[in-house]
Coordinates of C-alpha atoms in Angstrom, one line a residue:
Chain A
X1 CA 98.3 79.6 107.4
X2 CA 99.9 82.1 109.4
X3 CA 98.9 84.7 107.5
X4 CA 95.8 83.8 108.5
X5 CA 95.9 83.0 111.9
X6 CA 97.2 86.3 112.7
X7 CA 94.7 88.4 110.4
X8 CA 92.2 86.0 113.1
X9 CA 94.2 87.4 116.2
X10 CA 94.4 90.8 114.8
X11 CA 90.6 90.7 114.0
X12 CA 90.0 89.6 117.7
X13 CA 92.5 92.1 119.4
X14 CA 90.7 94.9 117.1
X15 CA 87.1 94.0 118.7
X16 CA 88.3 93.8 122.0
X17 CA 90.1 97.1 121.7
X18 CA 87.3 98.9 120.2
X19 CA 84.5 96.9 122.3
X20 CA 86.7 97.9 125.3
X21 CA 87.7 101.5 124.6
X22 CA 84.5 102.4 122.7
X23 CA 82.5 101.4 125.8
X24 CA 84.3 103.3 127.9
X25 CA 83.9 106.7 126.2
X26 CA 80.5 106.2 125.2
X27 CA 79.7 106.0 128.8
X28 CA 81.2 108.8 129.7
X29 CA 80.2 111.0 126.3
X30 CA 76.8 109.9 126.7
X31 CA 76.1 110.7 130.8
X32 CA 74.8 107.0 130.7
X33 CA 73.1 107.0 134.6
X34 CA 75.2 103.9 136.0
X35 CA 72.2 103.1 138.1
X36 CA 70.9 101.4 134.9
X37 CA 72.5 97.8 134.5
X38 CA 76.1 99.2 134.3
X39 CA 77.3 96.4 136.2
X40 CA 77.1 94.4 132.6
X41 CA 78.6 96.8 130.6
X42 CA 81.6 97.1 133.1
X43 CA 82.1 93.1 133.0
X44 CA 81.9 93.7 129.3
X45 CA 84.8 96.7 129.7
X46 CA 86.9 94.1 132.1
X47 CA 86.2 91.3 129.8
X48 CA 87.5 93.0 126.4
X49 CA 90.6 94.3 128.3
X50 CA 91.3 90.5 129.2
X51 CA 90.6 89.3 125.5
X52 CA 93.0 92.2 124.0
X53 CA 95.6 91.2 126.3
X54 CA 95.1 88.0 125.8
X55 CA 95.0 88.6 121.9
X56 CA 98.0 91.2 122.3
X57 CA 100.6 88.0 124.0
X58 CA 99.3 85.5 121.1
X59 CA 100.5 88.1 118.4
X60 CA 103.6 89.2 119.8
X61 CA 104.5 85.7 120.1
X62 CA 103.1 84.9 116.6
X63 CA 105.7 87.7 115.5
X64 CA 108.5 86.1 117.0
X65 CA 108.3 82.7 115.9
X66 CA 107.7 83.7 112.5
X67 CA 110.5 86.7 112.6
X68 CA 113.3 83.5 114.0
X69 CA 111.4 81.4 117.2
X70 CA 110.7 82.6 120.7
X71 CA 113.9 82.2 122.5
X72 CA 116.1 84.0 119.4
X73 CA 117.6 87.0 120.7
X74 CA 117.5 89.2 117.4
X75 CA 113.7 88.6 117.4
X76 CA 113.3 89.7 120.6
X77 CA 115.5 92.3 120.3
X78 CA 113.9 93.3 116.9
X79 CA 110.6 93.3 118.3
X80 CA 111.1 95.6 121.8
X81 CA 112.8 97.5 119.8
X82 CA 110.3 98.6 117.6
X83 CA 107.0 100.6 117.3
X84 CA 105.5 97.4 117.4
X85 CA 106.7 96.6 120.3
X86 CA 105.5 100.2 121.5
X87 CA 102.2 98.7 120.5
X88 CA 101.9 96.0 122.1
X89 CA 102.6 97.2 125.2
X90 CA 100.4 100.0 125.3
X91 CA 98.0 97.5 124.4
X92 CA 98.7 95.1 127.3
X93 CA 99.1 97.4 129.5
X94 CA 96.0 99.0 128.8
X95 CA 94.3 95.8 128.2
X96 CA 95.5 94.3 131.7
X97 CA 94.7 97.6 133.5
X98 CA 91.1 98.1 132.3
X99 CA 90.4 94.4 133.1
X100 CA 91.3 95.1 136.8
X101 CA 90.3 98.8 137.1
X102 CA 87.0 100.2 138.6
X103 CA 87.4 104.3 138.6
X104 CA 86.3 105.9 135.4
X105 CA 89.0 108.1 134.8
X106 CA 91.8 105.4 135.2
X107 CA 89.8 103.2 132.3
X108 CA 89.2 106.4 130.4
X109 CA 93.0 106.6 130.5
X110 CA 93.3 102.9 129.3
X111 CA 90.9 103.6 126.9
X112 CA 93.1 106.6 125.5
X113 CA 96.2 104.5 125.6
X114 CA 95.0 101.5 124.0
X115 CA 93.6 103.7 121.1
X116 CA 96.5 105.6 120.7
X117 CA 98.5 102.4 120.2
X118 CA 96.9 102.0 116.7
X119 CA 99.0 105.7 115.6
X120 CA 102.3 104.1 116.7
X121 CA 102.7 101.6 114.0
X122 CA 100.9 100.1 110.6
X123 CA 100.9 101.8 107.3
X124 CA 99.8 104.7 108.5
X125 CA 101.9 105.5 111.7
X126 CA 104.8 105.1 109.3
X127 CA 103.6 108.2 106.7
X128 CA 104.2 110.6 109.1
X129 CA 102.1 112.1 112.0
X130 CA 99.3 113.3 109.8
X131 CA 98.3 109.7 108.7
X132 CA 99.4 109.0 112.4
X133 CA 96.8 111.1 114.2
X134 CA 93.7 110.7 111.4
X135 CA 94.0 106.6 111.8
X136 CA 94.1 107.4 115.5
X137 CA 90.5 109.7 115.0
X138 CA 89.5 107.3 112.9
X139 CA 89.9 104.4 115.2
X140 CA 88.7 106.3 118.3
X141 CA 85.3 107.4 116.1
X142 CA 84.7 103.6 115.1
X143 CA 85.8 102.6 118.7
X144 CA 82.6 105.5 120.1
X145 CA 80.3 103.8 117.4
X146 CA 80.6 100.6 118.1
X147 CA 80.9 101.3 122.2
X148 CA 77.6 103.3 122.0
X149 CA 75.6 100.4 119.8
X150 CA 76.8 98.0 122.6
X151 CA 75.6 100.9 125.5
X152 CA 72.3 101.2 123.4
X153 CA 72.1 97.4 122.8
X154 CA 72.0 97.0 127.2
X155 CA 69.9 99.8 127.6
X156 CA 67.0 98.5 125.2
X157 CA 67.0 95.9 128.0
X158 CA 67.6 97.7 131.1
X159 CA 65.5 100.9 130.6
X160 CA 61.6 101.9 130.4
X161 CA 61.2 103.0 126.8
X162 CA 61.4 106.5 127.4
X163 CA 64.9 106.8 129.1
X164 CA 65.8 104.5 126.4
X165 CA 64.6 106.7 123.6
X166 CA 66.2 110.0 125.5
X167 CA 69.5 107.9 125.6
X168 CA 69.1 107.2 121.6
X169 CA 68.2 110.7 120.9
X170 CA 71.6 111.6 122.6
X171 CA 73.4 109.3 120.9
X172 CA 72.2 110.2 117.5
X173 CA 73.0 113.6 118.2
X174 CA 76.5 113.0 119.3
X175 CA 76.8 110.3 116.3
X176 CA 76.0 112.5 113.5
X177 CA 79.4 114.5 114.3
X178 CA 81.7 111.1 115.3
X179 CA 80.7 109.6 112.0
X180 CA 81.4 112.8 110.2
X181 CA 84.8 112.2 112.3
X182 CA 85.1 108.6 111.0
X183 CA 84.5 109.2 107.3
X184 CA 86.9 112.5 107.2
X185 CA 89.7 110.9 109.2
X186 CA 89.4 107.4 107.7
X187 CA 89.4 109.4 104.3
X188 CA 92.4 111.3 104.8
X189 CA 94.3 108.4 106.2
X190 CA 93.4 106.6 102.8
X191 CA 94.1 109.3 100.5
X192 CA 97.8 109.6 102.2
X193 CA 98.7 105.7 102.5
X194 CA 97.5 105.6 98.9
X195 CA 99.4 108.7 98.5
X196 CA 96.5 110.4 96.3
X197 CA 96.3 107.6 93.3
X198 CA 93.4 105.7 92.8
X199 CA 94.0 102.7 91.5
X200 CA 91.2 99.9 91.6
X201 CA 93.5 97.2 90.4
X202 CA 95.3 97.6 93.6
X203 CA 94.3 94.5 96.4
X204 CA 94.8 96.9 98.9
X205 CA 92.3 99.8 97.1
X206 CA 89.9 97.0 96.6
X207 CA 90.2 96.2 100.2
X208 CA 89.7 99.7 100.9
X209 CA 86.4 100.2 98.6
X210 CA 84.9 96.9 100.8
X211 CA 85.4 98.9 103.3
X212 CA 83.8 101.6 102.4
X213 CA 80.9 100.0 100.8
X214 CA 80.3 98.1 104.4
X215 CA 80.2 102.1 105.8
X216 CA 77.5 102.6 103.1
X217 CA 75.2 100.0 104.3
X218 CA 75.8 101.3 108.0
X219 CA 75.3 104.3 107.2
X220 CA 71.8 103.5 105.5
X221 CA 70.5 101.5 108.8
X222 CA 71.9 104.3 110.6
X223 CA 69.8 106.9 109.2
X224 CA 66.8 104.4 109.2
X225 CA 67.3 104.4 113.2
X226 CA 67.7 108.1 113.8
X227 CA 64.9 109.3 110.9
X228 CA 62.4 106.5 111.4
X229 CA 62.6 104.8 114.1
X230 CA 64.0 106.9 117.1
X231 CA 61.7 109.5 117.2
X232 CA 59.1 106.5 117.7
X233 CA 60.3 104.2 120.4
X234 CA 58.8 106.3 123.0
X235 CA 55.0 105.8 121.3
X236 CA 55.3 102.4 119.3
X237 CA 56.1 98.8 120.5
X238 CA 57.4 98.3 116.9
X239 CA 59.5 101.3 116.2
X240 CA 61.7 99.8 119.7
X241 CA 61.5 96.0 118.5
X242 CA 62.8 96.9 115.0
X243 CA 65.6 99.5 116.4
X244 CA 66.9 96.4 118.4
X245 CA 67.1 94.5 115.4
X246 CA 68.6 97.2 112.9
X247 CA 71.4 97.7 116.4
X248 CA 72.1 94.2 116.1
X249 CA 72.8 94.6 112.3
X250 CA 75.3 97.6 112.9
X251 CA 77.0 95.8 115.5
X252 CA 77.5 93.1 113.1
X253 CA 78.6 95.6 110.2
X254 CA 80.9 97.0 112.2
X255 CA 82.5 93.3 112.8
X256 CA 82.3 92.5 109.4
X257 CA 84.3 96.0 108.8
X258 CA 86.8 95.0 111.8
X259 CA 87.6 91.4 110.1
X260 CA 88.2 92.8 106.3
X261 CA 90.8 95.8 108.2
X262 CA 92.6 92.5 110.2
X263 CA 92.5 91.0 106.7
X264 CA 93.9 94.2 105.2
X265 CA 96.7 95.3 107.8
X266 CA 97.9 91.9 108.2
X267 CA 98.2 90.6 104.6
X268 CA 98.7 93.5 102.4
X269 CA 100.7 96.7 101.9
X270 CA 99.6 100.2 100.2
X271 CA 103.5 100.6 98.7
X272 CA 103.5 97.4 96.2
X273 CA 101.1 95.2 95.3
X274 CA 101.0 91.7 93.5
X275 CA 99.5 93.0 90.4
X276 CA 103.4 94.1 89.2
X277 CA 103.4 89.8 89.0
X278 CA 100.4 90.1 86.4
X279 CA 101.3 93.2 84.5
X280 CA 104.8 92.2 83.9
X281 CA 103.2 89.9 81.4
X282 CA 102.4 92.6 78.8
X283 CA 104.5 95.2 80.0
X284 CA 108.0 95.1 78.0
X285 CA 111.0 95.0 80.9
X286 CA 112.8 96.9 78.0
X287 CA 111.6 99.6 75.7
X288 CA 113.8 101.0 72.9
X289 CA 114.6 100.3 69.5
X290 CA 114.0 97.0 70.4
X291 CA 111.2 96.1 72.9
X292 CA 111.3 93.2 75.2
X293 CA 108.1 91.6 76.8
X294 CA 108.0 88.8 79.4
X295 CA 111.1 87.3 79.4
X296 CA 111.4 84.3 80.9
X297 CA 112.3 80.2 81.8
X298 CA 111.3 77.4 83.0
X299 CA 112.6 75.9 86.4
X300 CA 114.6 72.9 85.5
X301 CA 113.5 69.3 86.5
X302 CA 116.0 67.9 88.3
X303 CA 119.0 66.5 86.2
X304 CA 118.7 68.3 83.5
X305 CA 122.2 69.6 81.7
X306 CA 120.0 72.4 79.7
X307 CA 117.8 75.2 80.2
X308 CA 115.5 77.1 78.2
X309 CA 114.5 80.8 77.7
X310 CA 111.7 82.7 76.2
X311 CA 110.7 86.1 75.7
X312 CA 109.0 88.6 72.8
X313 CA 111.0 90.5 71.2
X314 CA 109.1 93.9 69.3
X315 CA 111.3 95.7 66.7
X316 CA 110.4 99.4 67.0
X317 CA 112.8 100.7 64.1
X318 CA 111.7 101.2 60.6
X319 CA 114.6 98.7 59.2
X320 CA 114.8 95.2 59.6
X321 CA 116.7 94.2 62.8
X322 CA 118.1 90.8 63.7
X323 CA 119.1 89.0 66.9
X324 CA 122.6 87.9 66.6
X325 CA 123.6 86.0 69.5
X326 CA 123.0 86.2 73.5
X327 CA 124.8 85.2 76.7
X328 CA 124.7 85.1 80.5
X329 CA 126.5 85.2 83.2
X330 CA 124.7 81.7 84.7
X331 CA 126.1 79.6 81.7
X332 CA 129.4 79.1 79.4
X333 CA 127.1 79.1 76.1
X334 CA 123.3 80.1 75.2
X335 CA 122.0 79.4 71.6
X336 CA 119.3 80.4 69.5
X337 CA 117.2 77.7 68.2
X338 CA 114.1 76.6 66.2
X339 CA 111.8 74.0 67.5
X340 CA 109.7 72.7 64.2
X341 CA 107.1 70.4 64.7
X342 CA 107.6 67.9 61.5
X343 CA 104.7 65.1 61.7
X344 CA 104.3 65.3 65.8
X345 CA 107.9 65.0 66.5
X346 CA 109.9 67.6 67.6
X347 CA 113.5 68.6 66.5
X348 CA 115.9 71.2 67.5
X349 CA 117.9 73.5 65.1
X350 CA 120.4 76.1 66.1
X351 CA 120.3 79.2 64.5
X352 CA 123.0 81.7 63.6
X353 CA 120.5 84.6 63.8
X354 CA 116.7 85.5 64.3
X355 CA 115.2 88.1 61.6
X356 CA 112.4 90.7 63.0
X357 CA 110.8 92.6 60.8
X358 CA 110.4 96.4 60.9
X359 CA 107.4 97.2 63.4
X360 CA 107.0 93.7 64.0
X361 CA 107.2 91.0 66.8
X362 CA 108.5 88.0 66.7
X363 CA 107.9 85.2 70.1
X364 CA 110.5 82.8 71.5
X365 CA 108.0 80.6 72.6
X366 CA 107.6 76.6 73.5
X367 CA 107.2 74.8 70.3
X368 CA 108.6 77.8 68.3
X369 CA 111.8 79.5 69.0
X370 CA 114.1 79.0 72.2
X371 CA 117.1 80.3 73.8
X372 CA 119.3 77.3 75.2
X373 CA 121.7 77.6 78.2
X374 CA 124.1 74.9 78.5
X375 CA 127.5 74.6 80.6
X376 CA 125.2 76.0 83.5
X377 CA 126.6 77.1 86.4
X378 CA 123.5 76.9 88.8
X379 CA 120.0 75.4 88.0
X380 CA 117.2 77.6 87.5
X381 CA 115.1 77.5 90.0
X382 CA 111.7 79.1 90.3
X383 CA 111.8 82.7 91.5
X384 CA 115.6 83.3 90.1
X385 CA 116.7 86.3 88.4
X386 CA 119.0 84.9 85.3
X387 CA 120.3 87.7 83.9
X388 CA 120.8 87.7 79.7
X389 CA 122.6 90.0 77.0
X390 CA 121.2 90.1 74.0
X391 CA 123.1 91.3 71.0
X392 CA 121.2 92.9 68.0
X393 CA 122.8 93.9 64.4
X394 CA 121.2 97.6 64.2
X395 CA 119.9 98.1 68.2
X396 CA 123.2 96.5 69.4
X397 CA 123.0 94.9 73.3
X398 CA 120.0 94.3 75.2
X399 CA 119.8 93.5 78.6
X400 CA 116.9 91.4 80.2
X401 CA 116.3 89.4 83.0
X402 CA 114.5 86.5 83.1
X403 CA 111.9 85.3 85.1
X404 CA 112.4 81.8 86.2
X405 CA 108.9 80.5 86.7
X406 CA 107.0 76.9 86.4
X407 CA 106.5 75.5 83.3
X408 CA 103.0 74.2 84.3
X409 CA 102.0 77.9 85.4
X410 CA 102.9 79.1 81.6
X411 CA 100.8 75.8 79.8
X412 CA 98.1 76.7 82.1
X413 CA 97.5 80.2 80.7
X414 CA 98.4 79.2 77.1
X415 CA 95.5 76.8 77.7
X416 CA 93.4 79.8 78.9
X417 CA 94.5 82.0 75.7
X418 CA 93.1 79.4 73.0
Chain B
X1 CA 101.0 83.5 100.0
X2 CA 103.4 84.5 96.9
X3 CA 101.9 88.0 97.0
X4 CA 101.7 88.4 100.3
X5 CA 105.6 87.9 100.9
X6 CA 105.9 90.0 97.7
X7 CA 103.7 93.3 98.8
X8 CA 106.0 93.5 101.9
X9 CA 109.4 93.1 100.2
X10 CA 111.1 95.9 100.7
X11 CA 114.8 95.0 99.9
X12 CA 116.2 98.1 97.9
X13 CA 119.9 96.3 96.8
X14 CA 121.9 93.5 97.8
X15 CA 125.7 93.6 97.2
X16 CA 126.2 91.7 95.1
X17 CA 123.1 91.5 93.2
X18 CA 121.0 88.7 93.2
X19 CA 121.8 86.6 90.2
X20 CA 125.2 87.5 89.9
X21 CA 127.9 84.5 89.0
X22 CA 130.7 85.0 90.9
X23 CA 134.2 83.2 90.8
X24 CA 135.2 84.0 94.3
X25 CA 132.9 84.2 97.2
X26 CA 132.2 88.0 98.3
X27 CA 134.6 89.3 101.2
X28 CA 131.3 90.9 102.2
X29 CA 127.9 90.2 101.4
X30 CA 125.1 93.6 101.9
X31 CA 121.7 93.9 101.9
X32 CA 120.1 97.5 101.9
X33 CA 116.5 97.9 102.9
X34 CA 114.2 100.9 101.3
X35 CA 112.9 101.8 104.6
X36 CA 114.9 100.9 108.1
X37 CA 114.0 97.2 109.3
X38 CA 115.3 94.9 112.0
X39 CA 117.0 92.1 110.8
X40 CA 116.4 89.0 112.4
X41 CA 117.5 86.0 110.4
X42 CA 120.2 85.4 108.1
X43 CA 119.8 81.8 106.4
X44 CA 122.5 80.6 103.5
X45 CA 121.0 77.6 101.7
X46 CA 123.6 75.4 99.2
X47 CA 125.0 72.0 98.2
X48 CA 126.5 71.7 101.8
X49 CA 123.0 72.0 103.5
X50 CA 122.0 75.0 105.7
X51 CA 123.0 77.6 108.2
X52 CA 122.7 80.9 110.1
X53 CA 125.2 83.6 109.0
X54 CA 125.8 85.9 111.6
X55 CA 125.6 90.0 110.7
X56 CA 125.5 93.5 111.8
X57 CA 124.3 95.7 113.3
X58 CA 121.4 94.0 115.6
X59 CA 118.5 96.0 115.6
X60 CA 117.2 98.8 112.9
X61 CA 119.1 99.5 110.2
X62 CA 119.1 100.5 106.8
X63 CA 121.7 98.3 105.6
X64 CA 122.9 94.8 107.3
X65 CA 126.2 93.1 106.2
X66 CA 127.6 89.3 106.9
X67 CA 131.6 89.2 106.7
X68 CA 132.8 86.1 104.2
X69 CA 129.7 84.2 103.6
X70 CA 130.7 80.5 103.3
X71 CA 129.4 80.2 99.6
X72 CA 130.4 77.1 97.7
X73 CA 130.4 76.3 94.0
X74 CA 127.1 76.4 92.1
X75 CA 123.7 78.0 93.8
X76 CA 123.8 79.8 96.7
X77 CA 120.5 81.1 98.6
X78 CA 120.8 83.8 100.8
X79 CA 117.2 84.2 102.7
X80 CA 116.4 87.2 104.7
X81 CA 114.3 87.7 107.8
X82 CA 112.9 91.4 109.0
X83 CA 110.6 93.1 111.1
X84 CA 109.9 96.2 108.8
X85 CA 109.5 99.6 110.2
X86 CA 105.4 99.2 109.5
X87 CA 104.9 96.4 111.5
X88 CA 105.1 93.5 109.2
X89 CA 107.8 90.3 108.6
X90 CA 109.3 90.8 105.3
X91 CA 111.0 88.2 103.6
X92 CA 113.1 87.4 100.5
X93 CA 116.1 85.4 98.9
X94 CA 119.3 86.4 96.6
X95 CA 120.7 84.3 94.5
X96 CA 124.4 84.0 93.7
X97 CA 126.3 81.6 91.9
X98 CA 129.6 81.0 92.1
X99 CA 131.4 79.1 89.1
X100 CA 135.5 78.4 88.8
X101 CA 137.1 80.9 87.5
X102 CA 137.5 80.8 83.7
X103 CA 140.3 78.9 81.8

């Protein structure tokens, strides 16, 4: 929920910024003539410098509450303290400024500030100042983009067809180097924060590769507009219909491009990602002579004097090894038993030791084998770490942890498997 | 929302470890982050309810540590609050348990 709500804050403070900035050095890259229904595009400037400051004081405050509530010092503290704070001021300020100011080079000096804000902190600003200045590029090149398919956007309306198709040819110009820009720098900044491995298991790599597929289709509607139909707004009534239409479309990429970044920055990281939870599953914790996969137990229902624990053990010696006995720290005893299933009733039997065959594995699973804590010192609770020893004839002791998790979670894959 | 709190976690060691079983509470209780964070919230959950534990240093650190922990016999949650150096609250727990001391 709050996850969300700020990736929908970021998403907005993102647009403004960009919609803000972009316009601003569009303008000025492009010699728009401010004769021609600039008056719009400068409520437009003033109006995305409100929303981003607007946007900025919803997230800082967003930050607060969820880093310890609004009036607690060490989250204030905390959060002046830091780069983000940096942010977020540059932001404001710049925001605030550019809704109030009328000179050009004062908002072109907003416009520089806000955009620089995106280099203090995030994934990147924390790499080093290479990552730092290619988001910044990247950012300022997406910022000019979508700034000059607003410009464009007004000036279909404002201007005769010619002027408008002398702007466009400008623009095109200028864009085929910006966009060059946008892909190097948004490139490099990937390559570092992914720190050179591809890996398409990764949520944030996928989130990435959306991303870039969104550039693709821009970049195919781009080239329609600067191959087809820009050289023939001046002649055809069509050509300048349709490039409205196709702007319209890029404007709306580029949104859809600015939501899945909120989406990205705000609810995922490029150092870990939550496929260690799904690999852990095949992936022995332990490799040796004896091999360990997946250890781990149930959360107890409240009440219960006992605990369980599972796991797959996978003998890698050439003689037979056995499984002796096994303790932990969290209780005074742990047993090995068998669970046979005689005529639909279950029964426990201890066990004074577990056979596993050379090159074999054997599972301590429900129904069939079980570790059993008892004298426990704590419950397990999901998302503990219960440490186990586990003592072998020929391997001798093994240490695991075990991964207390629900028991409905582990019937609901079984389910899956069969 | 379990991944999310997950990809951010960047808690390198806690002193002592989480899971440990304990027969004393800790004089001091640790917690060493992989990158510097601010630490903003220090929360021990157990049988006698829960409450803020106070620590140092304020602002960013690499490692934070709370001076005699109130811990009481069985489970003890220790959840941790941080604005990372990246911009993002982190979050996690520690377990320790603290038994009587054997017979």
């Amino acid at each position: 929920m709050f996850e969300a709500l700020s990736s929908a804050v970021r998403a907005i403070a993102y647009a403004s910024a960009l919609t803000g900035a972009g316009s601003v050095i569009t303008l000025a890259s492009l010699r728009y003539d401010s004769s021609t229904g600039a008056a719009q595009l400068t409520r437009v400037i003033r109006l995305s410098g409100l929303v981003l400051a607007g946007a900025t004081l919803i997230a800082a405050a967003l930050f607060l509450v969820r880093l310890g509530g609004l009036d607690d010092e060490a989250a204030r503290t905390a959060l002046i303290g830091s780069p983000l704070g940096a942010a977020f001021a540059l932001q404001l300020f710049g925001g605030l400024t550019l809704a109030a100011a009328a000179g050009p080079l004062v908002r072109q000096l907003c416009a520089a500030a806000i955009l620089l804000s995106f280099g203090v902190v995030g994934h990147a600003a924390t790499q080093g100042i290479v990552s730092s200045a290619a988001v910044v590029l990247h950012v300022s090149a997406a910022a000019w983009w979508l700034g000059g398919l607003l410009v464009l956007l007004r000036a279909s309306i404002v201007m005769d067809r010619k002027a408008f198709a002398s702007l466009t040819m400008r623009f095109s110009q200028q864009a085929m180097w910006i966009v060059g820009l946008l892909i190097a720098a948004g490139a490099t900044t990937a390559a570092l924060l992914l720190q050179f491995r591809f890996d398409p298991a990764q949520r944030y790599t996928q989130m990435l590769m959306v991303k870039g597929g969104i550039l693709i289709v821009l970049l195919g509607l781009a080239g329609i507009n600067k191959l087809g139909l820009a050289p023939r707004i001046a002649m055809s009534e069509m050509a300048f219909a349709w490039i409205r239409r196709t702007i319209q479309a890029e404007i709306g990429l580029v949104a859809a491009a600015l939501v899945a970044t909120a989406w990205l920055t705000t609810c995922y990281s490029p150092h870990t990602s939550g496929e260690v939870l799904h690999r852990q599953h095949e992936q022995p914790q332990v490799d040796g002579p004896i091999s360990i996969i997946d250890p781990w137990a149930p959360a107890m229902f409240p009440g219960s004097q006992t605990a369980a624990g599972y796991l797959v053990i996978v003998n890698r010696q050439g003689v037979e090894d056995r499984l002796l006995s096994a303790s932990s720290p969290w209780a005074e005893q742990v047993t090995l038993h068998a669970t046979p299933s005689k005529g639909g009733i279950s029964k426990m039997n201890e066990l004074t030791h577990l056979a596993i065959p050379p090159g074999k594995r054997v599972a301590l699973a429900p129904g069939v084998y079980h570790l059993m804590f008892s004298g426990l010192y704590a419950p397990f609770v999901e998302g503990d770490d219960v440490p186990i020893s586990l003592r072998f004839a020929k391997a001798g002791t093994v240490n695991v942890t075990l991964k207390v998790r629900r028991f409905a979670d582990y019937a609901k894959s079984h389910q899956h498997q069969q | 929302m379990t991944t999310a709190v997950q990809a951010h976690t960047a808690l390198r060691t806690a002193n002592p470890v989480s899971g440990s079983v304990l027969t004393a509470p800790p004089p001091v209780l640790t917690l060493t982050f992989v990158e510097p964070a601010s630490l903003t919230a220090l929360t021990l959950v157990n049988a006698s309810g829960q409450r803020q534990l106070a620590f140092t240093p304020v602002g960013s650190a690499l490692t934070f540590s709370s001076r005699r922990p109130p811990l009481v016999r069985g489970r003890n949650e220790i959840r941790w609050r941080a604005l990372s150096r990246d911009g993002h609250v982190i979050e996690g727990s520690i377990i320790i348990v603290l038994r009587a001391p054997a017979r």
